[in-house]
Coordinates of C-alpha atoms in Angstrom, one line a residue:
M215 CA 93.9 87.9 115.8
D216 CA 95.7 85.9 118.4
N217 CA 97.2 88.9 120.4
P218 CA 94.9 91.8 121.2
L219 CA 97.3 93.5 123.5
F220 CA 98.3 96.8 122.4
L221 CA 102.1 96.1 123.1
D222 CA 103.7 93.0 122.1
R223 CA 107.0 93.4 123.6
A224 CA 109.1 92.2 126.5
P225 CA 109.3 94.7 129.5
G226 CA 113.0 94.9 129.1
E227 CA 113.1 95.3 125.2
V228 CA 114.3 98.6 123.9
L229 CA 111.3 100.4 122.2
A230 CA 112.6 103.7 121.4
R231 CA 115.9 105.8 121.5
R232 CA 115.6 109.8 122.7
G233 CA 119.2 110.9 122.0
A234 CA 121.6 108.8 124.4
E235 CA 118.5 107.7 126.2
A236 CA 117.0 104.0 125.5
V237 CA 113.4 103.7 126.5
T238 CA 112.2 100.1 127.5
A239 CA 109.0 98.8 126.7
A240 CA 108.0 98.8 130.3
R241 CA 108.9 102.4 130.7
F242 CA 106.9 103.3 127.5
L243 CA 104.0 101.7 129.3
A244 CA 104.4 103.8 132.4
D245 CA 104.4 106.7 130.1
V246 CA 101.3 106.1 128.1
A247 CA 99.3 105.3 131.5
A248 CA 100.7 108.9 133.1
L249 CA 99.6 110.7 129.8
A250 CA 96.2 108.6 129.3
A251 CA 95.6 109.9 133.0
R252 CA 95.7 113.5 131.7
L253 CA 93.9 113.5 128.4
P254 CA 90.7 115.3 128.2
D255 CA 87.5 113.5 127.2
G256 CA 86.8 113.5 123.4
A257 CA 85.9 111.3 120.7
C258 CA 89.2 111.6 118.4
V259 CA 92.7 113.2 119.1
L260 CA 94.6 115.1 116.4
N261 CA 98.3 113.9 116.8
L262 CA 100.5 116.7 116.1
C263 CA 103.7 115.7 118.1
A264 CA 106.8 116.2 116.1
D265 CA 108.9 113.8 118.2
R266 CA 108.1 110.3 117.3
Y267 CA 108.2 108.9 120.7
L268 CA 105.8 111.4 122.0
A269 CA 103.7 110.8 119.0
L270 CA 103.9 107.1 119.9
V271 CA 102.9 107.7 123.6
G272 CA 100.0 109.9 122.5
F273 CA 98.8 107.2 120.2
G274 CA 98.8 104.6 123.1
A275 CA 97.3 106.9 125.4
A276 CA 94.5 107.9 123.1
L277 CA 93.9 103.9 122.9
A278 CA 94.0 103.4 126.4
R279 CA 91.1 106.1 126.5
G280 CA 89.0 104.6 124.0
Q281 CA 89.9 107.6 121.4
V282 CA 90.7 107.6 117.7
T283 CA 93.8 109.1 116.3
L284 CA 93.3 111.0 113.3
L285 CA 96.4 111.0 111.2
S286 CA 97.1 114.3 109.3
A287 CA 100.4 115.4 108.1
D288 CA 99.1 118.5 107.2
R289 CA 99.2 120.5 110.5
S290 CA 97.9 123.9 109.1
P291 CA 95.2 126.0 111.1
H292 CA 92.5 125.4 108.1
R293 CA 93.3 121.7 108.5
Q294 CA 92.9 121.8 112.3
R295 CA 89.4 123.6 112.0
A296 CA 88.2 121.4 109.1
L297 CA 89.1 118.3 111.3
A298 CA 87.4 119.5 114.3
A299 CA 84.3 120.3 112.7
R300 CA 84.3 117.0 110.7
Y301 CA 84.8 115.0 113.9
P302 CA 83.0 116.9 116.9
G303 CA 84.7 116.5 120.1
T304 CA 88.1 116.3 118.5
Y305 CA 91.3 118.1 120.3
A306 CA 94.8 118.3 119.6
L307 CA 97.9 116.7 121.3
T308 CA 101.2 118.6 120.5
D309 CA 104.7 119.1 121.9
G310 CA 104.8 122.5 120.8
A311 CA 102.8 122.6 117.5
E312 CA 100.8 125.9 117.3
T313 CA 97.3 124.7 117.6
V314 CA 93.6 126.6 116.8
I315 CA 91.7 123.8 118.4
P316 CA 91.4 122.7 122.1
A317 CA 94.7 121.1 122.9
A318 CA 96.5 119.0 125.5
V319 CA 100.4 118.7 125.8
A320 CA 102.3 115.6 125.7
G321 CA 104.8 115.0 128.3
A322 CA 103.1 113.4 131.1
W323 CA 105.7 110.8 132.4
G324 CA 105.1 107.8 134.4
E325 CA 107.2 105.8 137.0
G326 CA 107.7 102.1 137.4
A327 CA 106.2 99.5 134.9
G328 CA 102.8 100.8 133.4
A329 CA 100.2 97.8 132.4
N330 CA 99.4 96.7 128.8
F331 CA 95.8 96.5 127.7
A332 CA 93.7 94.7 125.3
I333 CA 91.8 96.3 121.9
P334 CA 89.2 94.5 120.1
A335 CA 90.4 93.8 116.4
E336 CA 87.6 95.5 115.1
A337 CA 88.1 98.4 116.9
V338 CA 88.9 101.7 114.9
A339 CA 92.3 102.9 116.3
A340 CA 93.0 105.8 113.9
I341 CA 91.7 107.4 110.7
G342 CA 93.9 108.0 107.8
F343 CA 93.5 110.7 105.1
T344 CA 95.0 110.5 101.6
S345 CA 97.4 113.2 100.7
G346 CA 95.0 115.2 98.5
S347 CA 97.3 114.3 95.4
T348 CA 94.2 113.3 93.6
G349 CA 91.6 115.6 95.2
E350 CA 90.3 116.4 98.6
P351 CA 91.7 114.1 101.2
A352 CA 89.6 111.2 101.8
A353 CA 89.3 109.6 105.0
H354 CA 89.8 105.8 105.6
A355 CA 89.3 104.0 109.2
K356 CA 91.8 101.7 110.4
P357 CA 91.1 98.9 112.5
W358 CA 93.3 97.5 115.1
G359 CA 93.3 94.2 113.7
A360 CA 94.4 95.4 110.2
L361 CA 97.1 97.8 111.8
V362 CA 98.6 94.7 113.5
A363 CA 98.5 92.3 110.7
G364 CA 100.1 95.0 108.5
A365 CA 103.0 95.4 111.1
R366 CA 103.6 91.9 111.4
A367 CA 103.9 91.1 107.8
A368 CA 106.3 94.3 107.2
A369 CA 108.5 92.9 110.0
R370 CA 108.8 89.8 108.4
R371 CA 109.4 91.1 104.8
F372 CA 112.0 93.4 105.9
G373 CA 113.8 90.7 108.5
L374 CA 113.0 93.0 111.2
D375 CA 111.2 90.0 113.4
D376 CA 114.3 88.5 115.1
P377 CA 114.7 89.3 118.7
A378 CA 118.5 88.5 118.5
D379 CA 119.1 91.0 115.8
P380 CA 117.1 94.2 116.9
A381 CA 117.3 97.3 114.6
T382 CA 116.9 100.9 115.0
V383 CA 114.5 102.7 112.6
I384 CA 115.5 105.9 111.5
G385 CA 112.4 107.8 109.7
T386 CA 112.5 111.0 107.6
V387 CA 108.7 110.9 107.1
P388 CA 106.1 112.4 109.6
A389 CA 104.7 109.8 112.1
A390 CA 101.0 111.2 110.9
H391 CA 101.7 110.1 107.4
M392 CA 100.1 106.3 106.7
Y393 CA 103.5 105.2 105.7
G394 CA 105.4 107.0 108.4
F395 CA 102.7 105.7 110.9
E396 CA 103.0 102.1 109.8
T397 CA 106.9 101.6 109.8
T398 CA 107.6 104.3 112.6
M399 CA 104.6 103.6 115.2
M400 CA 103.3 100.4 114.6
L401 CA 106.2 98.5 113.9
P402 CA 107.7 99.1 117.4
L403 CA 104.6 97.8 119.2
R404 CA 104.8 94.4 117.3
A405 CA 108.7 94.0 116.4
P406 CA 111.9 93.9 118.1
V407 CA 112.7 97.4 116.6
A408 CA 113.3 100.7 118.3
I409 CA 112.3 104.0 116.8
H410 CA 114.8 107.0 116.9
S411 CA 112.6 110.0 118.0
G412 CA 114.3 112.4 115.9
P413 CA 114.0 114.9 114.3
H414 CA 115.2 113.7 110.9
F415 CA 114.7 115.9 108.0
Y416 CA 118.1 117.5 106.9
P417 CA 120.8 114.9 105.9
I418 CA 123.1 116.0 109.2
E419 CA 120.2 114.9 111.7
V420 CA 120.1 111.5 109.9
A421 CA 123.8 111.3 109.8
E422 CA 123.9 111.9 113.5
A423 CA 121.0 109.5 114.3
V424 CA 122.7 106.7 112.3
A425 CA 125.9 107.3 114.0
A426 CA 124.4 107.1 117.6
A427 CA 122.2 104.0 117.0
P428 CA 123.7 100.3 117.7
G429 CA 123.2 97.6 115.7
R430 CA 121.3 97.7 112.3
R431 CA 120.0 100.8 111.4
V432 CA 117.0 101.1 109.2
L433 CA 116.3 104.2 107.4
V434 CA 112.8 104.9 106.1
T435 CA 112.3 107.6 103.6
T436 CA 111.3 108.9 100.3
P437 CA 112.8 109.2 97.2
L438 CA 112.9 113.1 97.3
Q439 CA 114.5 112.8 100.6
L440 CA 116.9 109.9 99.5
R441 CA 118.3 112.0 96.8
A442 CA 119.3 114.5 99.5
L443 CA 120.8 111.9 101.5
V444 CA 123.0 110.5 99.1
A445 CA 124.2 114.3 97.7
G446 CA 124.9 114.8 101.5
G447 CA 127.2 112.1 102.1
V448 CA 125.3 110.2 104.6
S449 CA 126.6 106.6 105.2
G450 CA 126.3 103.8 107.7
V451 CA 122.9 102.5 107.0
S452 CA 122.2 98.8 107.2
A453 CA 118.9 99.2 104.8
V454 CA 116.8 101.9 103.2
I455 CA 112.8 101.5 102.8
S456 CA 111.1 104.1 100.6
A457 CA 108.0 104.9 99.8
T458 CA 105.2 107.6 98.5
A459 CA 106.5 108.1 95.0
P460 CA 108.4 105.7 92.3
L461 CA 111.9 105.4 93.1
A462 CA 114.1 105.5 89.9
P463 CA 116.6 102.4 89.7
S464 CA 119.6 104.9 89.2
L465 CA 118.9 106.6 92.6
A466 CA 118.6 103.1 94.2
A467 CA 121.8 101.9 92.6
A468 CA 123.2 105.2 93.9
A469 CA 122.0 104.9 97.6
E470 CA 123.0 101.2 97.8
A471 CA 126.5 102.3 96.8
S472 CA 126.7 105.4 99.1
L473 CA 124.9 104.9 102.0
G474 CA 126.0 101.4 103.2
G475 CA 129.3 101.1 100.8
G476 CA 127.4 98.9 98.3
A477 CA 126.3 96.3 100.7
I478 CA 122.6 97.3 101.7
P479 CA 119.4 96.9 100.0
V480 CA 117.2 99.7 99.0
L481 CA 113.6 98.6 99.3
E482 CA 110.4 100.1 98.1
I483 CA 106.7 99.6 99.6
Y484 CA 103.8 99.5 97.4
G485 CA 100.6 100.7 99.3
A486 CA 97.9 103.2 99.9
T487 CA 96.1 105.3 102.6
E488 CA 92.8 103.1 102.0
M489 CA 94.6 99.4 102.4
G490 CA 98.2 100.2 104.0
S491 CA 101.4 98.6 102.6
I492 CA 100.6 95.1 100.8
A493 CA 103.9 94.7 98.6
S494 CA 107.5 95.4 98.3
R495 CA 110.4 94.9 95.9
R496 CA 114.2 95.7 95.6
T497 CA 114.4 98.4 93.2
V498 CA 117.6 97.4 91.3
E499 CA 116.3 93.9 90.8
G500 CA 113.2 94.9 88.5
D501 CA 110.0 96.5 88.4
A502 CA 107.9 93.2 89.9
W503 CA 106.1 93.4 93.2
T504 CA 105.9 90.7 95.7
L505 CA 102.7 90.7 98.1
Y506 CA 103.0 90.8 101.8
D507 CA 101.9 87.2 103.4
G508 CA 98.2 87.1 103.8
V509 CA 97.6 89.6 101.0
S510 CA 96.1 88.6 97.7
L511 CA 95.0 90.5 94.5
R512 CA 91.5 89.7 92.8
A513 CA 90.7 91.0 89.4
E514 CA 87.4 92.6 89.4
G515 CA 87.0 93.5 85.8
E516 CA 88.8 94.4 82.7
E517 CA 91.0 97.0 84.4
V518 CA 90.1 97.2 88.3
V519 CA 92.1 95.0 90.8
S520 CA 91.4 94.6 94.4
A521 CA 93.4 93.8 97.3
L522 CA 92.3 91.5 99.8
V523 CA 93.9 92.7 103.1
P524 CA 94.0 90.7 106.5
G525 CA 91.8 92.6 109.2
L526 CA 90.1 94.6 106.5
P527 CA 86.1 94.3 106.3
A528 CA 85.9 94.1 102.3
P529 CA 88.2 94.2 99.2
V530 CA 89.8 97.4 98.3
P531 CA 90.3 98.2 94.8
L532 CA 93.6 99.6 93.5
S533 CA 94.0 102.9 92.1
D534 CA 96.7 101.8 89.8
L535 CA 96.4 99.6 86.7
V536 CA 98.1 96.2 87.3
E537 CA 99.8 93.4 85.5
L538 CA 99.3 90.2 87.4
A539 CA 102.0 87.6 87.0
P540 CA 101.4 83.8 87.1
D541 CA 104.0 83.6 90.1
G542 CA 101.8 85.7 92.2
R543 CA 104.1 89.1 91.7
F544 CA 102.5 92.0 89.8
R545 CA 103.8 95.0 87.8
L546 CA 102.2 98.6 87.8
L547 CA 101.2 100.0 84.5
G548 CA 100.3 103.6 85.9
R549 CA 97.4 105.0 87.8
R550 CA 93.8 104.6 86.6
G551 CA 93.5 108.4 86.7
D552 CA 96.9 109.4 85.2
I553 CA 96.9 107.4 81.8
V554 CA 96.9 110.0 78.9
K555 CA 96.2 109.1 75.2
R556 CA 97.7 110.7 72.2
G557 CA 97.6 109.5 68.5
G558 CA 96.2 106.0 69.7
R559 CA 99.1 105.5 72.1
R560 CA 99.0 105.4 76.0
A561 CA 101.4 106.7 78.8
S562 CA 101.3 107.1 82.4
L563 CA 102.3 110.5 83.9
A564 CA 104.2 108.7 86.7
G565 CA 105.8 106.9 84.3
L566 CA 106.7 110.1 82.3
N567 CA 107.7 111.7 85.7
R568 CA 110.2 108.5 86.2
V569 CA 111.9 109.0 83.1
L570 CA 112.1 112.8 83.8
S571 CA 113.7 112.0 87.1
E572 CA 116.6 109.9 85.5
I573 CA 117.9 112.6 83.4
E574 CA 121.4 113.5 84.7
G575 CA 121.1 116.9 86.3
V576 CA 117.3 116.8 87.2
E577 CA 116.6 117.1 90.9
D578 CA 112.8 117.0 90.5
G579 CA 110.1 117.3 87.9
V580 CA 106.7 116.6 87.0
F581 CA 104.6 116.3 83.8
L582 CA 101.2 118.1 83.6
A583 CA 98.4 117.4 81.2
P584 CA 96.0 119.9 80.0
D585 CA 92.4 119.7 81.1
D586 CA 91.4 119.3 77.4
L587 CA 94.2 116.8 76.2
D588 CA 91.6 114.2 74.9
A589 CA 89.5 116.5 73.1
N590 CA 91.9 119.0 71.7
P591 CA 94.0 117.6 69.1
A592 CA 96.6 120.7 69.4
A593 CA 96.9 120.1 73.2
R594 CA 100.1 118.7 74.5
L595 CA 101.8 117.8 77.8
A596 CA 104.1 120.5 79.8
A597 CA 106.7 119.6 82.2
Y598 CA 108.1 121.6 85.3
V599 CA 111.7 120.9 86.1
V600 CA 113.9 121.7 88.7
A601 CA 117.5 121.2 87.2
P602 CA 119.8 124.2 87.8
T603 CA 122.4 123.0 85.2
L604 CA 120.2 122.2 82.6
T605 CA 118.1 124.1 79.9
P606 CA 114.6 123.4 78.5
A607 CA 116.4 122.3 75.4
G608 CA 118.7 120.1 77.0
I609 CA 115.9 118.2 78.8
L610 CA 113.8 118.1 75.7
L611 CA 116.8 116.4 74.0
A612 CA 117.3 114.1 77.0
L613 CA 113.7 113.2 76.7
R614 CA 113.5 112.3 73.0
G615 CA 114.6 108.6 72.5
R616 CA 113.1 107.8 76.0
V617 CA 109.5 109.0 75.4
E618 CA 107.4 108.8 72.5
D619 CA 107.3 111.8 70.6
V620 CA 103.4 112.5 70.9
F621 CA 104.3 112.9 74.9
L622 CA 107.1 115.2 74.7
P623 CA 106.4 118.4 76.4
R624 CA 105.5 121.4 74.5
L625 CA 106.7 123.6 77.1
V626 CA 109.4 123.0 79.8
V627 CA 109.3 125.3 82.6
M628 CA 112.4 125.7 84.8
V629 CA 111.4 126.4 88.4
E630 CA 113.6 126.3 91.9
R631 CA 111.2 124.1 93.5
L632 CA 107.9 122.2 93.1
P633 CA 105.2 122.6 95.7
R634 CA 105.8 118.9 97.3
D635 CA 104.6 118.2 100.9
A636 CA 106.3 116.9 103.8
V637 CA 106.4 113.3 102.1
G638 CA 107.2 114.5 98.8
K639 CA 103.8 114.7 97.1
I640 CA 102.0 117.2 95.2
T641 CA 98.5 118.1 96.1
Q642 CA 95.6 118.4 93.3
R643 CA 95.2 122.0 94.3
S644 CA 99.2 122.6 93.8
L645 CA 99.0 120.8 90.5
D646 CA 95.8 122.8 89.2
S647 CA 97.7 126.0 90.2
L648 CA 100.8 125.1 88.0
R649 CA 98.2 124.4 85.1
E650 CA 96.7 127.8 85.6
R651 CA 99.9 129.5 85.2
L652 CA 101.3 127.6 82.1
P653 CA 100.1 130.3 79.6
Q654 CA 102.1 132.7 81.4
A655 CA 105.2 130.6 81.9
S656 CA 108.4 131.1 80.5
G657 CA 110.0 127.9 78.9
S658 CA 111.1 126.0 75.6
G659 CA 108.6 124.0 73.6
A660 CA 109.2 120.8 71.9

């Protein structure tokens, strides 16, 4: 890595926007130094700051002290205790969040211009945790060099590397989620963008941030949140970046038409906590993904493909089945763990979920497979659906012709909402809970 410095920005460049205040890179470094001087000793810090700028200051202060930041979007007391037990010497950094472990308060502001500092490329800067959507959250160390390489590649891919045309990034995803961390925490450290400190969860909050931001306005969000933003009439966005779940082409097209008057791209990121973001696509242009510069894929066997990512010490096996194209792009065939087989046919649960989400009137939905699907010839899929204006029979009718008969749900259960987390994912524990309630659920069968 040719530049090991923490911050690769000119002192006068705007790095963050806190309401009407524009925070320069020099001011940011002063804030980092002031907070670093007040942090307690410890090996790890659990950054719980909701204010995105304070979260970024806390990340920098921890790095200045040689401390590793734990990235966990789950702020529950149970999760705090679990991380403190797993990583002795951990304390929390908070700007108001409730804590049950030793904590420090973010908000020690510096004066003048703070000093930049170097970080070895191999040094672990953060530890990211999977969402738990496929089991217990797994930990993945993030070397500084890999984080920097990923931020640079993303800046190039999304056209955010031009100092003459700076952008403001408005994120609706938590900074502690790996996707949110890469796009709203690492990007402003390496590219000429400013982050908006937030919060931005409700459409009105996003609309206010978009209206206040000068120049280009890049929205970082998820499919679930994007649907609400389209329905809420948010406009004035220059570009949209989406991740965490497959984005339906119909929703992408609606977002391009409404959020930016038909003149903006809605782009998807492909990645995982294990490797970070590695590819992107414009959803309305097709299902092929283009790798970031420097990233390559390598077939490891009949079904396994690994990603070679700059800064990571070893290839990372993908959790998805992948079809490699001669031009270097690739298509996703479904997750290796969510492929279901019936009557000699195969389908991906993620693909079925996408078809379900594209039915007009469906706000959210998920297919569930019983544990004995492979062994029990009578077993069938089920679906939980949020669709206030539809009936189970109407949903089944809409699915016929789009889904092979053997994959039609035997039971369609109408619910008010699904148990998604802050980035729109459903944990394995929540899925198991839904499965346990299937025999008692009311709905309509196929």
